[in-house]
Short mmCIF file of C-alpha atoms in Angstrom, two decimals:
data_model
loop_
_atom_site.label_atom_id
_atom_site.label_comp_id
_atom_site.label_asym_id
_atom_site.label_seq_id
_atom_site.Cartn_x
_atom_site.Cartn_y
_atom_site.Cartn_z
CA UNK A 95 0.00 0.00 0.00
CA UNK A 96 1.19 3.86 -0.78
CA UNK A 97 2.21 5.32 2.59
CA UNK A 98 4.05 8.82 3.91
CA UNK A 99 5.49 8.59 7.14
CA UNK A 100 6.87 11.36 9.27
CA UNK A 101 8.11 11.02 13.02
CA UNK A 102 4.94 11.08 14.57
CA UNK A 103 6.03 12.08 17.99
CA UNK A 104 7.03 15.43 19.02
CA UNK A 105 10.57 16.10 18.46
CA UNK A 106 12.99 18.00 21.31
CA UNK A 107 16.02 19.78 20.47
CA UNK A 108 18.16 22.21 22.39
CA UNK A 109 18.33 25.83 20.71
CA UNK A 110 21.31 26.15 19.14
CA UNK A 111 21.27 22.15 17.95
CA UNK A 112 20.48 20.71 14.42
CA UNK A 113 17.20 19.48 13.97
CA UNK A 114 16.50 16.66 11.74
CA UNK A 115 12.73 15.91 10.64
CA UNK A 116 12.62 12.43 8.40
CA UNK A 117 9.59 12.06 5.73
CA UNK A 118 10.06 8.32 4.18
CA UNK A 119 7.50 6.70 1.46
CA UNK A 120 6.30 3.84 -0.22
CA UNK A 121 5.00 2.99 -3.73
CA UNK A 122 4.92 6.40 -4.91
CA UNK A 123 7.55 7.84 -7.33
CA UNK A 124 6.97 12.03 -6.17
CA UNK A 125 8.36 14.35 -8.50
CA UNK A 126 8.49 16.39 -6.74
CA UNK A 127 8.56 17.32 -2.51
CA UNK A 128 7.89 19.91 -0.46
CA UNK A 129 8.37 20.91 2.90
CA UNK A 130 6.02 23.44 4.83
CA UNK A 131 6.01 24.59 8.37
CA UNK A 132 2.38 25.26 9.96
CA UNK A 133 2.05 27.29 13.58
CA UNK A 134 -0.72 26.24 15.50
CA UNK A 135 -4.26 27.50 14.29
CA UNK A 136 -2.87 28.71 10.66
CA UNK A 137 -2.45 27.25 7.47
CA UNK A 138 0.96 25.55 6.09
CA UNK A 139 3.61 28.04 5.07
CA UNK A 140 5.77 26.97 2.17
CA UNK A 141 9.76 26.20 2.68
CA UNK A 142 11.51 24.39 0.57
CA UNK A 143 10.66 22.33 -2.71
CA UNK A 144 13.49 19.65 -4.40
CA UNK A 145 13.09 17.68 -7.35
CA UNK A 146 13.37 14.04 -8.13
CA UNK A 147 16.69 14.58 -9.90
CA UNK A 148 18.49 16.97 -6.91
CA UNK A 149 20.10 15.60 -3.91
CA UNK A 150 20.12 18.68 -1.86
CA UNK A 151 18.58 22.01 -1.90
CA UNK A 152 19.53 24.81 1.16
CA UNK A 153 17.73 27.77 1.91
CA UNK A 154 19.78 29.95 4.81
CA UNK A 155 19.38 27.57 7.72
CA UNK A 156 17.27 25.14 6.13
CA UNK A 157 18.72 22.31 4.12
CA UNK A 158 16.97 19.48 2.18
CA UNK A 159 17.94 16.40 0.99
CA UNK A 160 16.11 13.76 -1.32
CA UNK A 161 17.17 10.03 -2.06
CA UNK A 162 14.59 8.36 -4.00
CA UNK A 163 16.51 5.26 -3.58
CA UNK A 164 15.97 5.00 -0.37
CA UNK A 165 13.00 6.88 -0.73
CA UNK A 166 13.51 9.44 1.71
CA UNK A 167 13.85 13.00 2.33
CA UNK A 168 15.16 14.30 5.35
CA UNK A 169 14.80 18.52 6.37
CA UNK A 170 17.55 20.11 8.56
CA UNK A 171 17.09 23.45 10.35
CA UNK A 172 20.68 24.16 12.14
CA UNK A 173 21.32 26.56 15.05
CA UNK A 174 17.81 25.74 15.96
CA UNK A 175 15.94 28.49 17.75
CA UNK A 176 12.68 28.65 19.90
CA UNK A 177 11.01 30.38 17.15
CA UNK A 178 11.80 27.47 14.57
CA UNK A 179 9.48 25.47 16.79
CA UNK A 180 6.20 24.33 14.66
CA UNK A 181 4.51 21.46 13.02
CA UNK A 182 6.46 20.62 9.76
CA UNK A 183 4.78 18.81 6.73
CA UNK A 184 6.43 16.95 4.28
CA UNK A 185 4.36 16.44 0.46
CA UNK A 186 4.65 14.48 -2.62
CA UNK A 187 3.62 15.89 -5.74
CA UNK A 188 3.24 13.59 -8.23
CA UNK A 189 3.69 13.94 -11.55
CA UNK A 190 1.22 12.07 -13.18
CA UNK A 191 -1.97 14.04 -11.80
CA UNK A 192 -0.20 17.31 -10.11
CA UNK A 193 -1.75 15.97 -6.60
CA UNK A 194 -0.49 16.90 -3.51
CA UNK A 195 0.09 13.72 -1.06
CA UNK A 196 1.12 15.27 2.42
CA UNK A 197 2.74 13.29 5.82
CA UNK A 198 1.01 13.73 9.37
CA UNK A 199 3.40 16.49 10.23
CA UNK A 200 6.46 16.37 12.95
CA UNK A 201 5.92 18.77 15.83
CA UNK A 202 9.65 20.22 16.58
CA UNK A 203 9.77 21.82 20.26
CA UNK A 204 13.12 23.83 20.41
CA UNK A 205 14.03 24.31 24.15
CA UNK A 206 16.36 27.83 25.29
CA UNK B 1271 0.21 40.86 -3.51
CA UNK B 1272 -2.58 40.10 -0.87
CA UNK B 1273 -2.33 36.52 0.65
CA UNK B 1274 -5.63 33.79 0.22
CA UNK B 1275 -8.73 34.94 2.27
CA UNK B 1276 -11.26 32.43 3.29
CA UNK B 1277 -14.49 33.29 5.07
CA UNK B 1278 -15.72 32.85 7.21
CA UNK B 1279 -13.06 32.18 9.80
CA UNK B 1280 -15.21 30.02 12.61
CA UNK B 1281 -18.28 28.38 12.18
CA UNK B 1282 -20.97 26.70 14.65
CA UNK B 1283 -23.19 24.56 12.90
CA UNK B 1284 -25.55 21.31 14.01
CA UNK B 1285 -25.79 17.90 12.50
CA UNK B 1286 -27.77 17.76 9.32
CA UNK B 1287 -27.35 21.27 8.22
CA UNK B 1288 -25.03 22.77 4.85
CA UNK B 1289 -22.09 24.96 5.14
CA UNK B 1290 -20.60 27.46 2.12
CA UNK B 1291 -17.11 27.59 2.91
CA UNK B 1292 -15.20 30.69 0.59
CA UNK B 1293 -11.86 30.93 -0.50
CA UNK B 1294 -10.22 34.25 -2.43
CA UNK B 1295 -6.92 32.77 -4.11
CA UNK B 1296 -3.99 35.24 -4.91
CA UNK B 1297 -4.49 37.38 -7.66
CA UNK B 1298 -3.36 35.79 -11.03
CA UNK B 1299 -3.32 32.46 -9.51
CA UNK B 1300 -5.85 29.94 -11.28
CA UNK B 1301 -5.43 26.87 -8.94
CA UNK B 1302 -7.17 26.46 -5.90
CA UNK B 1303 -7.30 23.05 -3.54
CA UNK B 1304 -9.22 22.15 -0.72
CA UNK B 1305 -8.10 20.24 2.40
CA UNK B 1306 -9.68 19.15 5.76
CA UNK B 1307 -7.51 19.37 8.66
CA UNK B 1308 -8.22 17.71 12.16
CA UNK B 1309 -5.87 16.42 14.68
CA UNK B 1310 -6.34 12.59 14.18
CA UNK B 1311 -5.69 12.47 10.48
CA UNK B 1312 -3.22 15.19 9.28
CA UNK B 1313 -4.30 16.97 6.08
CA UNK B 1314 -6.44 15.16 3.87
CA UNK B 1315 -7.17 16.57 0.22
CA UNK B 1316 -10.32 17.25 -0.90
CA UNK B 1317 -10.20 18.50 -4.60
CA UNK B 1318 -8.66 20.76 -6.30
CA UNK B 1319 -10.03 22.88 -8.97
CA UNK B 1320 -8.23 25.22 -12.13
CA UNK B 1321 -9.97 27.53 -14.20
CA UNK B 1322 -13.27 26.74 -12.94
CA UNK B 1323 -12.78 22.58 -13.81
CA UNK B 1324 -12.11 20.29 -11.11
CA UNK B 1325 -8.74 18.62 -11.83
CA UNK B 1326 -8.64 16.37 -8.76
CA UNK B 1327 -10.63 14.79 -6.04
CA UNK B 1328 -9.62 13.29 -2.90
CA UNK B 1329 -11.66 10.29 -1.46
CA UNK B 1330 -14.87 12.12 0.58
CA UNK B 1331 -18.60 11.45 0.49
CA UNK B 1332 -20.42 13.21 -2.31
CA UNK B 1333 -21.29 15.47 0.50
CA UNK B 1334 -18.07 17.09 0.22
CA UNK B 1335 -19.12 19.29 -3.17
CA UNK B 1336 -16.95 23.14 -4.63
CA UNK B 1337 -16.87 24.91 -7.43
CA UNK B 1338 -14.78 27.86 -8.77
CA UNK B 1339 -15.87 30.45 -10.53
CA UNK B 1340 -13.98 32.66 -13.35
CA UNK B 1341 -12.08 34.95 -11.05
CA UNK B 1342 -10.64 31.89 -9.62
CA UNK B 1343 -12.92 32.64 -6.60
CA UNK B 1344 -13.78 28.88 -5.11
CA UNK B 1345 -16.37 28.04 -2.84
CA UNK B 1346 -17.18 24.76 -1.19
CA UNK B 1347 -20.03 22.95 0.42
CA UNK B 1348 -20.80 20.29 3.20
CA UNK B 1349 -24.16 18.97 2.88
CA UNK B 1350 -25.82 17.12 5.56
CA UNK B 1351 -23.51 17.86 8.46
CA UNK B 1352 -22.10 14.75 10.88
CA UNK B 1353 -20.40 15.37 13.76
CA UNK B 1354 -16.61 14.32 12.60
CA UNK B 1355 -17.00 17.03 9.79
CA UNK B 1356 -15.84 19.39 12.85
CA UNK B 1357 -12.24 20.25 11.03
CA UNK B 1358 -10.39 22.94 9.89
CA UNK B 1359 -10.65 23.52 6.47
CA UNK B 1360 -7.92 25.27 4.61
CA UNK B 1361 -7.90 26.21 1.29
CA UNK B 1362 -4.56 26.37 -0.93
CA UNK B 1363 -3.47 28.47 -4.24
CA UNK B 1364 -0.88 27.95 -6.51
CA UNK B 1365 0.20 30.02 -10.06
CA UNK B 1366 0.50 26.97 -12.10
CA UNK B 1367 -1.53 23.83 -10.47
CA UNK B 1368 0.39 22.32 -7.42
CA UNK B 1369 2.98 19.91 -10.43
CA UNK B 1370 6.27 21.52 -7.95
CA UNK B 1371 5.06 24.62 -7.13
CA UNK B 1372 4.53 25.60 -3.71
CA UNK B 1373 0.80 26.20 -2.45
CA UNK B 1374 -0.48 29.30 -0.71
CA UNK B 1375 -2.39 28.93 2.00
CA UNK B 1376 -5.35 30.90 3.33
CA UNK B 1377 -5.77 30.96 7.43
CA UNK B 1378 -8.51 28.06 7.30
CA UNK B 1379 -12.27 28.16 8.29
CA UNK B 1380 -13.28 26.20 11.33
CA UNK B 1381 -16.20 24.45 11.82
CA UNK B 1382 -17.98 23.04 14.58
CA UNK B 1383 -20.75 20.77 14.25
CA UNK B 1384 -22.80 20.12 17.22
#
């Protein structure tokens, strides 16, 4: 069966850490994926996007990686701080319909 | 540019009733999606419409109904209300259709069904 899988417990990490959020999938062949943060009681807020053919994309703190091998994509956020703390979403975008398929979400708690 | 509005914001409504949920993409954007948000099952995808034809559907009860009209405005509709249609419903834009590019979301209507 297709599946999306992100840590589904709350994640802790001391400010000034690296925080590493894991989004791993089965029997789909994304594209595309994206990564969006969401703050409680708002909608997602776009991050990062990397395609099937990049290993790595960065964005100031934020790095992503993408091994379709292994069918993973892991998110990095380095020197953490209490304001990176949120809900992230990974979400597969496949090509042959344009659909969005999105993970559960990881909550990150950065501690001072 | 001004961000995706959706109105209204909160909702109280009681089993058996309809809701009109509206959504305001970005200007010059012609996609606009539809998801259902609650706590137990993450983000679920309801359909997603571009220039006023729906292009995908998610797997909900013909209850679950939208349409978009030719400013890209979108509106959808719950019929018959149940109790686990309490949710937050969010509704997304994107300049091309979602194929890679990233969705804009609006701040989400939530409902309560009583």
């Amino acid at each position: 069966s297709q599946k999306i899988e992100q840590n589904s417990e709350a994640l802790n990490i001391q400010e000034g850490k690296t925080a590493t959020l894991t989004c791993n999938y089965t029997n789909y062949s994304p594209a595309y994926l994206q990564w969006y943060r969401q703050d409680p009681g708002r909608g997602p807020v776009f991050l990062l996007l990397i395609r099937e053919n990049e290993k790595e994309k960065r964005k100031e703190r934020l790095k992503v990686t993408f091994d379709t091998t292994l069918k993973q994509s892991l998110f990095h956020i380095t020197a953490s701080q209490p304001a990176d703390s949120a809900t992230y979403l990974c979400a597969l975008v496949m090509d042959s319909n344009y659909q969005l398929i999105w993970g559960a979400g990881t909550k990150l708690i950065i501690k001072p | 540019k001004a961000g995706v509005t959706q109105t209204p914001r909160y909702l109280i409504k009681t089993r058996g009733q309809q809701v009109t949920l509206s959504c305001s993409p970005i200007s010059g954007h012609r996609s606009v999606s539809w998801y259902q948000q609650t706590p137990g099952q993450g983000l679920q995808f309801l359909f997603e419409y571009f220039s006023e034809t729906q292009r995908n559907k998610g797997n909900f009860p013909g209850r679950f109904s939208g349409r978009q009209f030719s400013n890209s405005r979108s509106e959808m509709n719950v019929s018959t209300l149940e109790l686990g249609d309490s949710a937050l419903y969010l509704c997304a834009s994107s300049g091309r259709g979602p194929r890679g590019n990233e969705q804009f979301f609006g701040p989400g209507t939530r409902l309560t069904v009583l």
